CSV table of C-alpha atoms in Angstrom, one decimal:
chain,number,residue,atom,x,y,z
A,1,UNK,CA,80.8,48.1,70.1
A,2,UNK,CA,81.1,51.4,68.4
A,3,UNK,CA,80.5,53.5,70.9
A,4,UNK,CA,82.8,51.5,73.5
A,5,UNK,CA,85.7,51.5,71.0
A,6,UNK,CA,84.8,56.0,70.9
A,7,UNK,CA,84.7,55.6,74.9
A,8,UNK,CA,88.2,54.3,74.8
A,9,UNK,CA,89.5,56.3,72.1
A,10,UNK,CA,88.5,59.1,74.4
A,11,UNK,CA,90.9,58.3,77.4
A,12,UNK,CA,93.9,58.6,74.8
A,13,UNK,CA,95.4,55.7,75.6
A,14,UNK,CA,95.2,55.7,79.1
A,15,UNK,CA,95.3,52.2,81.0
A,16,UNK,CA,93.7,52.8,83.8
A,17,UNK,CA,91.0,55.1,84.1
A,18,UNK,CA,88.9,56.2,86.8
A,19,UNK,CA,85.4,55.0,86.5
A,20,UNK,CA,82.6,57.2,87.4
A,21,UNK,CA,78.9,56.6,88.4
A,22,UNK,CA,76.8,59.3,88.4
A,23,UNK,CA,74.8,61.9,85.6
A,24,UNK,CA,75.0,65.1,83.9
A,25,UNK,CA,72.3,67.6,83.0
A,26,UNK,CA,72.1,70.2,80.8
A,27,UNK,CA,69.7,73.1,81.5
A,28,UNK,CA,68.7,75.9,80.1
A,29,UNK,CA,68.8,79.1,82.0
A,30,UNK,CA,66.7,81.4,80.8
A,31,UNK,CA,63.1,78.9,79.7
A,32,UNK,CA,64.5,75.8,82.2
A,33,UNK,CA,64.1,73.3,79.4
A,34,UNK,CA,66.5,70.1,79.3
A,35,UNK,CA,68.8,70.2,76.9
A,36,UNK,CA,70.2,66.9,77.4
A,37,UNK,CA,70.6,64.3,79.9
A,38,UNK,CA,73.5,61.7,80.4
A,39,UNK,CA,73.9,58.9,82.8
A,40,UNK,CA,76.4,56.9,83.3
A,41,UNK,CA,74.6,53.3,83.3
A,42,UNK,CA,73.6,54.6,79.5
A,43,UNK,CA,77.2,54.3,78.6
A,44,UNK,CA,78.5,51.3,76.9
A,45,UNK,CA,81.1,51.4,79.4
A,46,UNK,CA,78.6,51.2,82.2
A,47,UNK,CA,80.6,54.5,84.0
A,48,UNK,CA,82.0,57.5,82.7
A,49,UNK,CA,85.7,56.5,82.2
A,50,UNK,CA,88.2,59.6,82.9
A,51,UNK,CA,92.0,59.8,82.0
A,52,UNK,CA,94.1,58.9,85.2
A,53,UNK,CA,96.1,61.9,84.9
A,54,UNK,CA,99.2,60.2,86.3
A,55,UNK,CA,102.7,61.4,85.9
A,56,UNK,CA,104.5,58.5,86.7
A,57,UNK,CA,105.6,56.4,83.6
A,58,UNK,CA,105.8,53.1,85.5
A,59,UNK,CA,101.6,53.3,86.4
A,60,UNK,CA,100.2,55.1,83.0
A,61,UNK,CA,102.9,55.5,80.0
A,62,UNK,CA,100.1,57.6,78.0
A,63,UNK,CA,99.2,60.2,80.6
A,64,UNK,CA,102.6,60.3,81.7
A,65,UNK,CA,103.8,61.4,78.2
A,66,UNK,CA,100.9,64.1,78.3
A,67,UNK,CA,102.6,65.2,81.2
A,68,UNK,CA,106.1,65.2,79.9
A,69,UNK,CA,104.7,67.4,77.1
A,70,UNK,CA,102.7,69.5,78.9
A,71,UNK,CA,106.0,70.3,81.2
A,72,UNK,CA,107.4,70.8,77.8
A,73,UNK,CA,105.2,73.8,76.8
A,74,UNK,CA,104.9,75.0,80.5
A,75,UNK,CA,109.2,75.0,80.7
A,76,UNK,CA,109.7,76.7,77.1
A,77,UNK,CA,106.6,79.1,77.5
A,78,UNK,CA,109.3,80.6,80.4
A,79,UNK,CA,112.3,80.6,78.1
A,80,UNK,CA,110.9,82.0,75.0
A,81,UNK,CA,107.5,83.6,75.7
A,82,UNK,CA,103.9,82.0,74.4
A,83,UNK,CA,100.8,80.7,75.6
A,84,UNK,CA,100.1,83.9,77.6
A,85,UNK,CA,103.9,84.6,78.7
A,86,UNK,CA,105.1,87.7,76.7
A,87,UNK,CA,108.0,86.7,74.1
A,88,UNK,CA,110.6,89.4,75.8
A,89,UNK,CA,111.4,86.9,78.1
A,90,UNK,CA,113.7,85.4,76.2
A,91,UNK,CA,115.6,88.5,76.7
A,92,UNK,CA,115.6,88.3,80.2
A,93,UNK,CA,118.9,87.2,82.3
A,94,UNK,CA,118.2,83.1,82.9
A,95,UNK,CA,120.2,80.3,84.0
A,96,UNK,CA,119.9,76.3,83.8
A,97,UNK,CA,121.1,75.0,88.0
A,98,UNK,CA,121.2,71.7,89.0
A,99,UNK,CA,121.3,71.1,92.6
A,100,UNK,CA,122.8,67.7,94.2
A,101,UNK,CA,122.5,66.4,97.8
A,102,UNK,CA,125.3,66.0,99.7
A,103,UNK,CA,127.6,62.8,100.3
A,104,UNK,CA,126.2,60.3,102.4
A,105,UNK,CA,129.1,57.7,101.7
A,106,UNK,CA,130.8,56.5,98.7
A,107,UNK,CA,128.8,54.7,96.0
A,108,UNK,CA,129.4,52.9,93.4
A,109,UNK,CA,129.7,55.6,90.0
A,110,UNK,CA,131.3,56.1,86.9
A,111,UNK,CA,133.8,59.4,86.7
A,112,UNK,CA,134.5,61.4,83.7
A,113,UNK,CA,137.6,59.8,84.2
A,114,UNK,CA,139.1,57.1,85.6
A,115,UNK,CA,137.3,53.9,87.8
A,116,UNK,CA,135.2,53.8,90.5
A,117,UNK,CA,136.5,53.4,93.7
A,118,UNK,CA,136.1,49.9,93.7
A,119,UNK,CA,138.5,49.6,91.1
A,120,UNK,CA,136.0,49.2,88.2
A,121,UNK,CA,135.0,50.9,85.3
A,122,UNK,CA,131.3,50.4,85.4
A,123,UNK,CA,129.0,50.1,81.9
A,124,UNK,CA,126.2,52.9,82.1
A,125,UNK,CA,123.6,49.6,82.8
A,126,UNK,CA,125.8,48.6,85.9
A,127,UNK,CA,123.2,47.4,88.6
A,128,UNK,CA,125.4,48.1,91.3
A,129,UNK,CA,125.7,52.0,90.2
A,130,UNK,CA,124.5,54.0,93.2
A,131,UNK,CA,124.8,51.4,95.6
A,132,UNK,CA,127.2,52.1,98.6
A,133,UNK,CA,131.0,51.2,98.5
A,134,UNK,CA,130.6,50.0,102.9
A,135,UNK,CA,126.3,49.7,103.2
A,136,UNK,CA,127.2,49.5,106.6
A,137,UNK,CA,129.1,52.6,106.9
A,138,UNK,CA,126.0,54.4,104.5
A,139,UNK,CA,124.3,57.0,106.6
A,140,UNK,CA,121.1,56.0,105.7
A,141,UNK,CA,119.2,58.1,108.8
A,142,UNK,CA,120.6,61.1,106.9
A,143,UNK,CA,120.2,59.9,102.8
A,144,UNK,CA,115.7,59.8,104.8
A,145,UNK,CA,115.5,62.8,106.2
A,146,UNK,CA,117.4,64.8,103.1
A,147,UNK,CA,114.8,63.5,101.0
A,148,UNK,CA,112.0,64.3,103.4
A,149,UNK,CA,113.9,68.1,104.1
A,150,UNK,CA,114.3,68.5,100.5
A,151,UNK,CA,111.4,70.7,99.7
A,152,UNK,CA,111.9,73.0,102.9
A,153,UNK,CA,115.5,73.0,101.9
A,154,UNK,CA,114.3,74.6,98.0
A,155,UNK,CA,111.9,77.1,99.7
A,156,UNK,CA,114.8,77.9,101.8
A,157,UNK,CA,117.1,78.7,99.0
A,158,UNK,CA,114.4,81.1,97.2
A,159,UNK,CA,114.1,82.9,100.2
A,160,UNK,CA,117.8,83.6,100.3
A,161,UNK,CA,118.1,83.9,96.9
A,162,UNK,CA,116.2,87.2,97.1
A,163,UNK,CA,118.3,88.6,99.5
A,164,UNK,CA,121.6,87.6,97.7
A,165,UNK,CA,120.4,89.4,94.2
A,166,UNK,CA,119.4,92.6,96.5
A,167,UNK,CA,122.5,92.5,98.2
A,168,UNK,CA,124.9,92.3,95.2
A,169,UNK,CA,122.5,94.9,93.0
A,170,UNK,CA,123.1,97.4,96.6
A,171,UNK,CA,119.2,97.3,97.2
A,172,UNK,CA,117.3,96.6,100.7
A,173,UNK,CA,115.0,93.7,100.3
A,174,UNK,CA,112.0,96.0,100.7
A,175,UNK,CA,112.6,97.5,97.7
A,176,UNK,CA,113.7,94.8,95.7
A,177,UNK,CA,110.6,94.0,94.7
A,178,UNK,CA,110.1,97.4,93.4
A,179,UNK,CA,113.0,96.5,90.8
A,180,UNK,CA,113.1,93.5,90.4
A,181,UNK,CA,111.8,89.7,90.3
A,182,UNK,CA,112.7,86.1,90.6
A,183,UNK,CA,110.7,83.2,88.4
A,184,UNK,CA,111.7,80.2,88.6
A,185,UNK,CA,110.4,76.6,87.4
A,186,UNK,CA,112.0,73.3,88.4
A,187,UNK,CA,111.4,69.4,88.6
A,188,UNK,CA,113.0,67.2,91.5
A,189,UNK,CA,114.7,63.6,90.4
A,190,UNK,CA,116.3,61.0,91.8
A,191,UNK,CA,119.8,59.9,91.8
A,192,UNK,CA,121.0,56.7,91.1
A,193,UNK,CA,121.6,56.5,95.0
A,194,UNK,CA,118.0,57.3,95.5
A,195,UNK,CA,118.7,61.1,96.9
A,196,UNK,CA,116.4,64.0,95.3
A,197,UNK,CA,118.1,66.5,93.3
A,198,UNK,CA,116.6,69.6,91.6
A,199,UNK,CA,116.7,70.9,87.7
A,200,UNK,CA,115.6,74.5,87.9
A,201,UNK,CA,115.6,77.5,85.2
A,202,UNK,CA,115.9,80.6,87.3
A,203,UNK,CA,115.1,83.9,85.8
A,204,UNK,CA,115.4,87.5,86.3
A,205,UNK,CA,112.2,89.9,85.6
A,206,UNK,CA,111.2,93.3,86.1
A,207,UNK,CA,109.1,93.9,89.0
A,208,UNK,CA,106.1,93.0,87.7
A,209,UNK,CA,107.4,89.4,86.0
A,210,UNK,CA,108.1,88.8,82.4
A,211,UNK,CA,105.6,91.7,81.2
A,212,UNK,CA,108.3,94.1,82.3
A,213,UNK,CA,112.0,94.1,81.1
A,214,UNK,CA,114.8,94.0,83.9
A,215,UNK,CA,117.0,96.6,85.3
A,216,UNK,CA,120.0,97.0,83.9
A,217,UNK,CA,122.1,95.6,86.4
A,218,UNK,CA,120.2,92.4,85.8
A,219,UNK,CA,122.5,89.8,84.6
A,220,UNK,CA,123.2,86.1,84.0
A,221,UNK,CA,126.6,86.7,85.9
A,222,UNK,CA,124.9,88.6,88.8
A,223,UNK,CA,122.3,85.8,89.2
A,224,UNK,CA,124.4,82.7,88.7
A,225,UNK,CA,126.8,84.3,91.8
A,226,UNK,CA,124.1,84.6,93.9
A,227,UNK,CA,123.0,81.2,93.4
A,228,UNK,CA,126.2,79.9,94.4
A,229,UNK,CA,126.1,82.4,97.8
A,230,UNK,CA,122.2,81.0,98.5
A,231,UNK,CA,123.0,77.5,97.7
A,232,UNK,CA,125.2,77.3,100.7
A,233,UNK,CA,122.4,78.0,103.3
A,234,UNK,CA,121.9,75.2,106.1
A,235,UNK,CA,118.6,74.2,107.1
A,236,UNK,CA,118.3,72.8,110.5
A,237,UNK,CA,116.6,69.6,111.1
A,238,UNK,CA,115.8,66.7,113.4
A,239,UNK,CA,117.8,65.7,116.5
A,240,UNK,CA,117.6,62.0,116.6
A,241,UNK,CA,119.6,60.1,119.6
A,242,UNK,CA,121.4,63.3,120.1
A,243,UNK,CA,122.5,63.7,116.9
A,244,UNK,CA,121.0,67.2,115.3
A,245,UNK,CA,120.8,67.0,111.7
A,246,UNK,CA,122.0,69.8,109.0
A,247,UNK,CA,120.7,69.8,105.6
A,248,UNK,CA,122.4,71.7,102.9
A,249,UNK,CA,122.9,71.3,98.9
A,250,UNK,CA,125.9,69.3,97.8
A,251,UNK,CA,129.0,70.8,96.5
A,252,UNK,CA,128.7,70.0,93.1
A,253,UNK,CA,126.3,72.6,91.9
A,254,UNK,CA,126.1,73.3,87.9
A,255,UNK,CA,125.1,76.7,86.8
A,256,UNK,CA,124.8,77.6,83.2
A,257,UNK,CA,123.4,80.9,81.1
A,258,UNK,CA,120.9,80.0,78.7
A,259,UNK,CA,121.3,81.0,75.5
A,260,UNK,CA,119.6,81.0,72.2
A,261,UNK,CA,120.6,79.2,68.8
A,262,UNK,CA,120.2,82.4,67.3
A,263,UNK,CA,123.1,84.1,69.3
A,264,UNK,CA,125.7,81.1,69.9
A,265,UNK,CA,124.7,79.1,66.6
A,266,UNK,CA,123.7,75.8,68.9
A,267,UNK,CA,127.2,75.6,70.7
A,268,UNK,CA,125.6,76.6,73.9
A,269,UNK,CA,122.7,75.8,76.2
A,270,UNK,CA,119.5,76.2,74.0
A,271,UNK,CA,116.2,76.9,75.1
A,272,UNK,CA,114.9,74.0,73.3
A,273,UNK,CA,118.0,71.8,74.8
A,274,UNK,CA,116.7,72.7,78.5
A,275,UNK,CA,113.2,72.3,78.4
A,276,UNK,CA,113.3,69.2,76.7
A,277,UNK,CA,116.0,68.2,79.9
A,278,UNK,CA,113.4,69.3,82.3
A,279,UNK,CA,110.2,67.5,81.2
A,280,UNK,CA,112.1,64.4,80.7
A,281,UNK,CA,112.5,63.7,84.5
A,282,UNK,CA,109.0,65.3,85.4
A,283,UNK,CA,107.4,61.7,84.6
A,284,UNK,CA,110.0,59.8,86.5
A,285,UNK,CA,109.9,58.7,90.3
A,286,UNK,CA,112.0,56.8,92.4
A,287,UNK,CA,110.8,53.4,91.3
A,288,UNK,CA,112.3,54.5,88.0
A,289,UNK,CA,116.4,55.7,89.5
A,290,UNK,CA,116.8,53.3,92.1
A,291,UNK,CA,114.1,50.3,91.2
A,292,UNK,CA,111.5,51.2,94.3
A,293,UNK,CA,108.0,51.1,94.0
A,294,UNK,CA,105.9,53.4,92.5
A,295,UNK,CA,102.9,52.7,95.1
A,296,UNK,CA,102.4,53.2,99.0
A,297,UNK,CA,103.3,50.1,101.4
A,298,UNK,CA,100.6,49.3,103.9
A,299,UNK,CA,102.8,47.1,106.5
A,300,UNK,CA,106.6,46.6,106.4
A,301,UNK,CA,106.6,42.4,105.5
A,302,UNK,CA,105.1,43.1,102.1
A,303,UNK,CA,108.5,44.5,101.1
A,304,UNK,CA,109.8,40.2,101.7
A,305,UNK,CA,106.9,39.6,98.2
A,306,UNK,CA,108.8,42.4,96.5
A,307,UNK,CA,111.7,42.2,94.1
A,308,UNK,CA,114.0,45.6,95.3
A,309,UNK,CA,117.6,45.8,95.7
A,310,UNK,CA,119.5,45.8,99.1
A,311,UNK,CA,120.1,49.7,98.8
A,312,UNK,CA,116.3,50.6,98.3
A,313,UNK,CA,114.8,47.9,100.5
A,314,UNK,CA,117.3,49.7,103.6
A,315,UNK,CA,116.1,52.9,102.4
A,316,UNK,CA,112.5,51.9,102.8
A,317,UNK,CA,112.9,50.2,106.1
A,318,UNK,CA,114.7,53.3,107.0
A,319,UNK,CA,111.9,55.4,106.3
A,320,UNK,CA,109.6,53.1,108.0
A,321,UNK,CA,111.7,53.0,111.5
A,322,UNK,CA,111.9,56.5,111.4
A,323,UNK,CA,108.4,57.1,110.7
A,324,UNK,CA,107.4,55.4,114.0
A,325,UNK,CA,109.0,58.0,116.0
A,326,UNK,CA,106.8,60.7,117.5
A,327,UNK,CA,108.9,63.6,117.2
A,328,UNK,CA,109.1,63.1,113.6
A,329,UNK,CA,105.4,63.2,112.9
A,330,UNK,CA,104.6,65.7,110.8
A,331,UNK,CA,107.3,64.1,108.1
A,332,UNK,CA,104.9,61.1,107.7
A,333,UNK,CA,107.7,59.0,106.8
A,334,UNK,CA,105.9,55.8,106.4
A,335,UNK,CA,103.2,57.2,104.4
A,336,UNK,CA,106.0,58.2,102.1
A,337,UNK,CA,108.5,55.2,102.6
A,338,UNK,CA,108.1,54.1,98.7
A,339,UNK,CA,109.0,57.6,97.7
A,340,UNK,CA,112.7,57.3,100.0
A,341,UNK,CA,111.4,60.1,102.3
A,342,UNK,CA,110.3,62.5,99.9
A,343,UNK,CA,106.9,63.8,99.7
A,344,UNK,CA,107.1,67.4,98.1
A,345,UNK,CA,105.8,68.2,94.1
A,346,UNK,CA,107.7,66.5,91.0
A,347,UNK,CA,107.2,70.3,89.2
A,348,UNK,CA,106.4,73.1,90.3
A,349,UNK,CA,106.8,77.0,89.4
A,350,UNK,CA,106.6,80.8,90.4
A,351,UNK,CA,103.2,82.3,89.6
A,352,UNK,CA,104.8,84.8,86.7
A,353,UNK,CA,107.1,82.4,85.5
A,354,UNK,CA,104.4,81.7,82.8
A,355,UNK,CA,101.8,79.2,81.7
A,356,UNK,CA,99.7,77.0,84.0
A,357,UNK,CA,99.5,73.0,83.8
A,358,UNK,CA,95.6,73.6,84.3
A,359,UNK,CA,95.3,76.0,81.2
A,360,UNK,CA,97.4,73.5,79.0
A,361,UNK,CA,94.4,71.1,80.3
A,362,UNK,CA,92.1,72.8,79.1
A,363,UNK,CA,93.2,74.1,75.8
A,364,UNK,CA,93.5,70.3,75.1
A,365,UNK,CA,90.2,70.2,76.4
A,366,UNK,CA,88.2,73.0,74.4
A,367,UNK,CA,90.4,71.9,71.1
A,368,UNK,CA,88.8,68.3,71.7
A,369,UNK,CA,85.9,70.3,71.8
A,370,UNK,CA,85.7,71.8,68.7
A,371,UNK,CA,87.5,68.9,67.2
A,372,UNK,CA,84.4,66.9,67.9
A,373,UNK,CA,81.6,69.0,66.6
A,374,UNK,CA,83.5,69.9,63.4
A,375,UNK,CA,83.8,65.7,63.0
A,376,UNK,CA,80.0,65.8,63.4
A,377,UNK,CA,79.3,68.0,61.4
A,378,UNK,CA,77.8,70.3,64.3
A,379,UNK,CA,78.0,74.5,64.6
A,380,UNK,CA,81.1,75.3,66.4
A,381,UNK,CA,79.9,75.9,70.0
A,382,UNK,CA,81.0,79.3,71.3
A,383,UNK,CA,81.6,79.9,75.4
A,384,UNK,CA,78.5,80.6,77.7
A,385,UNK,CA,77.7,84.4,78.5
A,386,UNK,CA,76.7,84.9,81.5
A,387,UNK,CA,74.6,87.7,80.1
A,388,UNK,CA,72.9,85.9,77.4
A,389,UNK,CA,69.7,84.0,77.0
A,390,UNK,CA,71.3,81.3,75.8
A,391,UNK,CA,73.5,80.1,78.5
A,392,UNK,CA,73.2,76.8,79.8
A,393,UNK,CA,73.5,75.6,83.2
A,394,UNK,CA,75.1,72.1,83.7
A,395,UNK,CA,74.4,69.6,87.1
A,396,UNK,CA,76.6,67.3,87.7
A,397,UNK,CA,77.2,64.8,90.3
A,398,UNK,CA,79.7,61.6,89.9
A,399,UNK,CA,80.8,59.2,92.9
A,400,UNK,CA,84.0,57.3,92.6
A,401,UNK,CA,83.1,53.4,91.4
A,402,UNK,CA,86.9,52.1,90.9
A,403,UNK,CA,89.8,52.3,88.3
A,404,UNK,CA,91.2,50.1,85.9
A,405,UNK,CA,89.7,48.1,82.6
A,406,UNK,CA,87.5,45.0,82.2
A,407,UNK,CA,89.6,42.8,80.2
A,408,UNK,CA,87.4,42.9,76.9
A,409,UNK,CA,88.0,46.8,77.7
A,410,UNK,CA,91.5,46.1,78.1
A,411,UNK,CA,91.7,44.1,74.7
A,412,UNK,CA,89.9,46.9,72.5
A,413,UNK,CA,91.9,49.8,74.6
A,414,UNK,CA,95.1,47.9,73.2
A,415,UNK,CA,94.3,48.1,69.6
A,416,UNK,CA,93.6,51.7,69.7
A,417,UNK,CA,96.7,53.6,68.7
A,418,UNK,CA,96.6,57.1,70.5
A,419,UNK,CA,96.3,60.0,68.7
A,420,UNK,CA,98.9,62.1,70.3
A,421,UNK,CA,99.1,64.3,67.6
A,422,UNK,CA,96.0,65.9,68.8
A,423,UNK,CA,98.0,66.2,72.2
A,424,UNK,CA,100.7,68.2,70.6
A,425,UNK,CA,98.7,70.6,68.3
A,426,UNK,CA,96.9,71.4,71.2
């Protein structure tokens, strides 16, 4: 029982794991004696039980708040320097954008002022909120394909945002990147209405990223203008029936400088303020803005078991129609009809903007590390030199044997609180 209840400690809370049958050996290099040899029917689990990783709240709360707070770190390394990134990047010329998709018909919403169109003021909880005003008037062909478009559509505008910044600082393109730089990290969500949107902060670096400073016609001004000019580029689409399809960002488009408490004394857009913005929506999905499902659909009827509302079921079924069409192929649509359309990355980053998910991984990792042999009492282990005597060489080989918790597992998991206070510190 001991060792089960350290087994499940060590998934941190995770619900359900992915079980693992296989062994591990350690070897050493240099004499070829075995260190140590570990097998996963010696386990009191019976497999070697690994964290599921998931972001998605909805499937694994615990690993998708490791997530959140790993997009945390990776969002304010960018903004104020750390964990690799240099610290004069907070000096740098930056910017907070939110990007909308356009209007597909009226929903049901709840202006800064005044009612909806419907004549109602709507509470924040209002079922109905993203919901079309006509459904049968909703261009639902469109709402799919936006989302399906909507990563092609970002990769789009970073490509023209380039040009705009070299065109407004009088440079060719060419030798923009001799001056300057573009980093950029940002997370997609969904609307209430179930179309993708993007939170991005968009930087300006010298030309070799945040290790070098800007040139001095680098401002927030300069960039936020060029936003605007990028933002308006169509990507072409689909023809369906005749009808060619033109995706472009919506109108309402939100552009703020970011600026530190220490020059604005917290009356403006903080550092702190964005990235904690950012990471909050990393962890969500559809099934989480519009009440989808946060798992792939096999066949179409399985949606009649399913408790959905009318706007996300017709977005599914949309998906799914459109995915049987040949011409649309390479969209997959129906692999991707509980996702709305979209099957692009949650997060994702320039390489210089700064950290790495993977090295936040493992620095967790190596500080559980040394955690554990200080608990035990053991000599702090130091890294392998490849040059060394010493080093040890590890075999390992696991096949997939299934997910999930017995339900005695499932029992003991739930009286273990996690200790996320590791997570943080590390």
């Amino acid at each position: 029982m001991p060792g089960l209840m350290r087994q499940l400690r060590g998934l941190g809370g995770c619900t359900t794991p992915i079980r693992l049958d296989g062994q591990r050996t350690d070897i050493h290099l240099a004499t070829g004696e075995i260190l140590g040899e570990l097998h996963s029917s010696d386990l009191p689990a019976g497999n070697l039980l690994v964290r599921c990783n998931n972001r998605r709240a909805t499937r694994c709360p615990a690993c998708a708040e490791t997530y959140r707070r790993d997009t945390y770190q990776l969002i304010t390394a960018g903004l104020r320097g750390g964990k690799g990134t240099p610290e004069q990047v907070a000096t740098h010329p930056r910017v907070f954008a939110t990007f909308t998709a356009p209007s597909f018909g009226p929903v049901h919403n709840r202006p800064a002022s005044g009612r909806c169109r419907c004549g109602t003021q709507h509470p924040d909880d209002a079922p109905e909120l993203g919901t079309p005003l006509a459904p049968a008037a909703y261009d639902y062909e469109a709402a799919v394909l936006w989302n399906a478009h909507a990563s092609k559509i970002w990769a789009r505008f970073s490509i023209y945002l380039r040009r705009e910044v070299a065109k407004r600082a009088g440079l060719s393109q060419r030798a923009f990147a001799d001056h300057a730089r573009i980093s950029f990290a940002k997370v997609a969500e969904y609307q209430r209405r179930g179309a993708i949107h993007f939170h991005a902060v968009i930087r300006l670096d010298g030309p070799d990223g945040g290790d070098t400073p800007p040139p001095a016609w680098a401002t927030p001004d300069l960039l936020a203008d060029a936003i605007r000019a990028a933002a308006t580029t169509d990507v072409p689409g689909p023809v369906i029936d005749g009808r060619a399809h033109t995706f472009a960002f919506g109108r309402q488009l939100d552009i703020r400088p970011i600026r530190t408490a220490d020059f604005d004394g917290g009356t403006e857009l903080t550092e702190r303020a964005v990235a904690a913005y950012i990471a909050k929506y990393a962890t969500k999905g559809a099934e989480t803005a519009t009440g989808t499902l946060d798992r792939p659909i096999k066949f179409l009827a399985e949606l009649a078991r399913m408790t959905l509302t009318d706007h996300a079921r017709q977005m599914i079924r949309t998906a799914w129609t459109l995915g049987a069409r040949k011409d649309l192929t390479e969209l997959r649509l129906r692999a991707w009809a509980h996702m709305l359309g979209f099957r692009g990355h949650f997060s994702t980053k320039t390489r210089r903007y700064s950290t790495t998910l993977g090295a936040l991984r493992t620095a967790r990792a190596e500080w559980r590390r040394l955690q554990a042999a200080i608990a035990h009492g053991d000599q702090i282990p130091l890294p392998n030199d490849p040059d060394s005597d010493d080093t040890t060489l590890v075999l390992a080989h696991w096949n997939f044997a299934g997910t999930g918790l017995t339900r005695g597992e499932e029992w003991l998991a739930a009286s273990i609180t996690p200790d996320m206070e590791g997570d943080m510190a590390a």
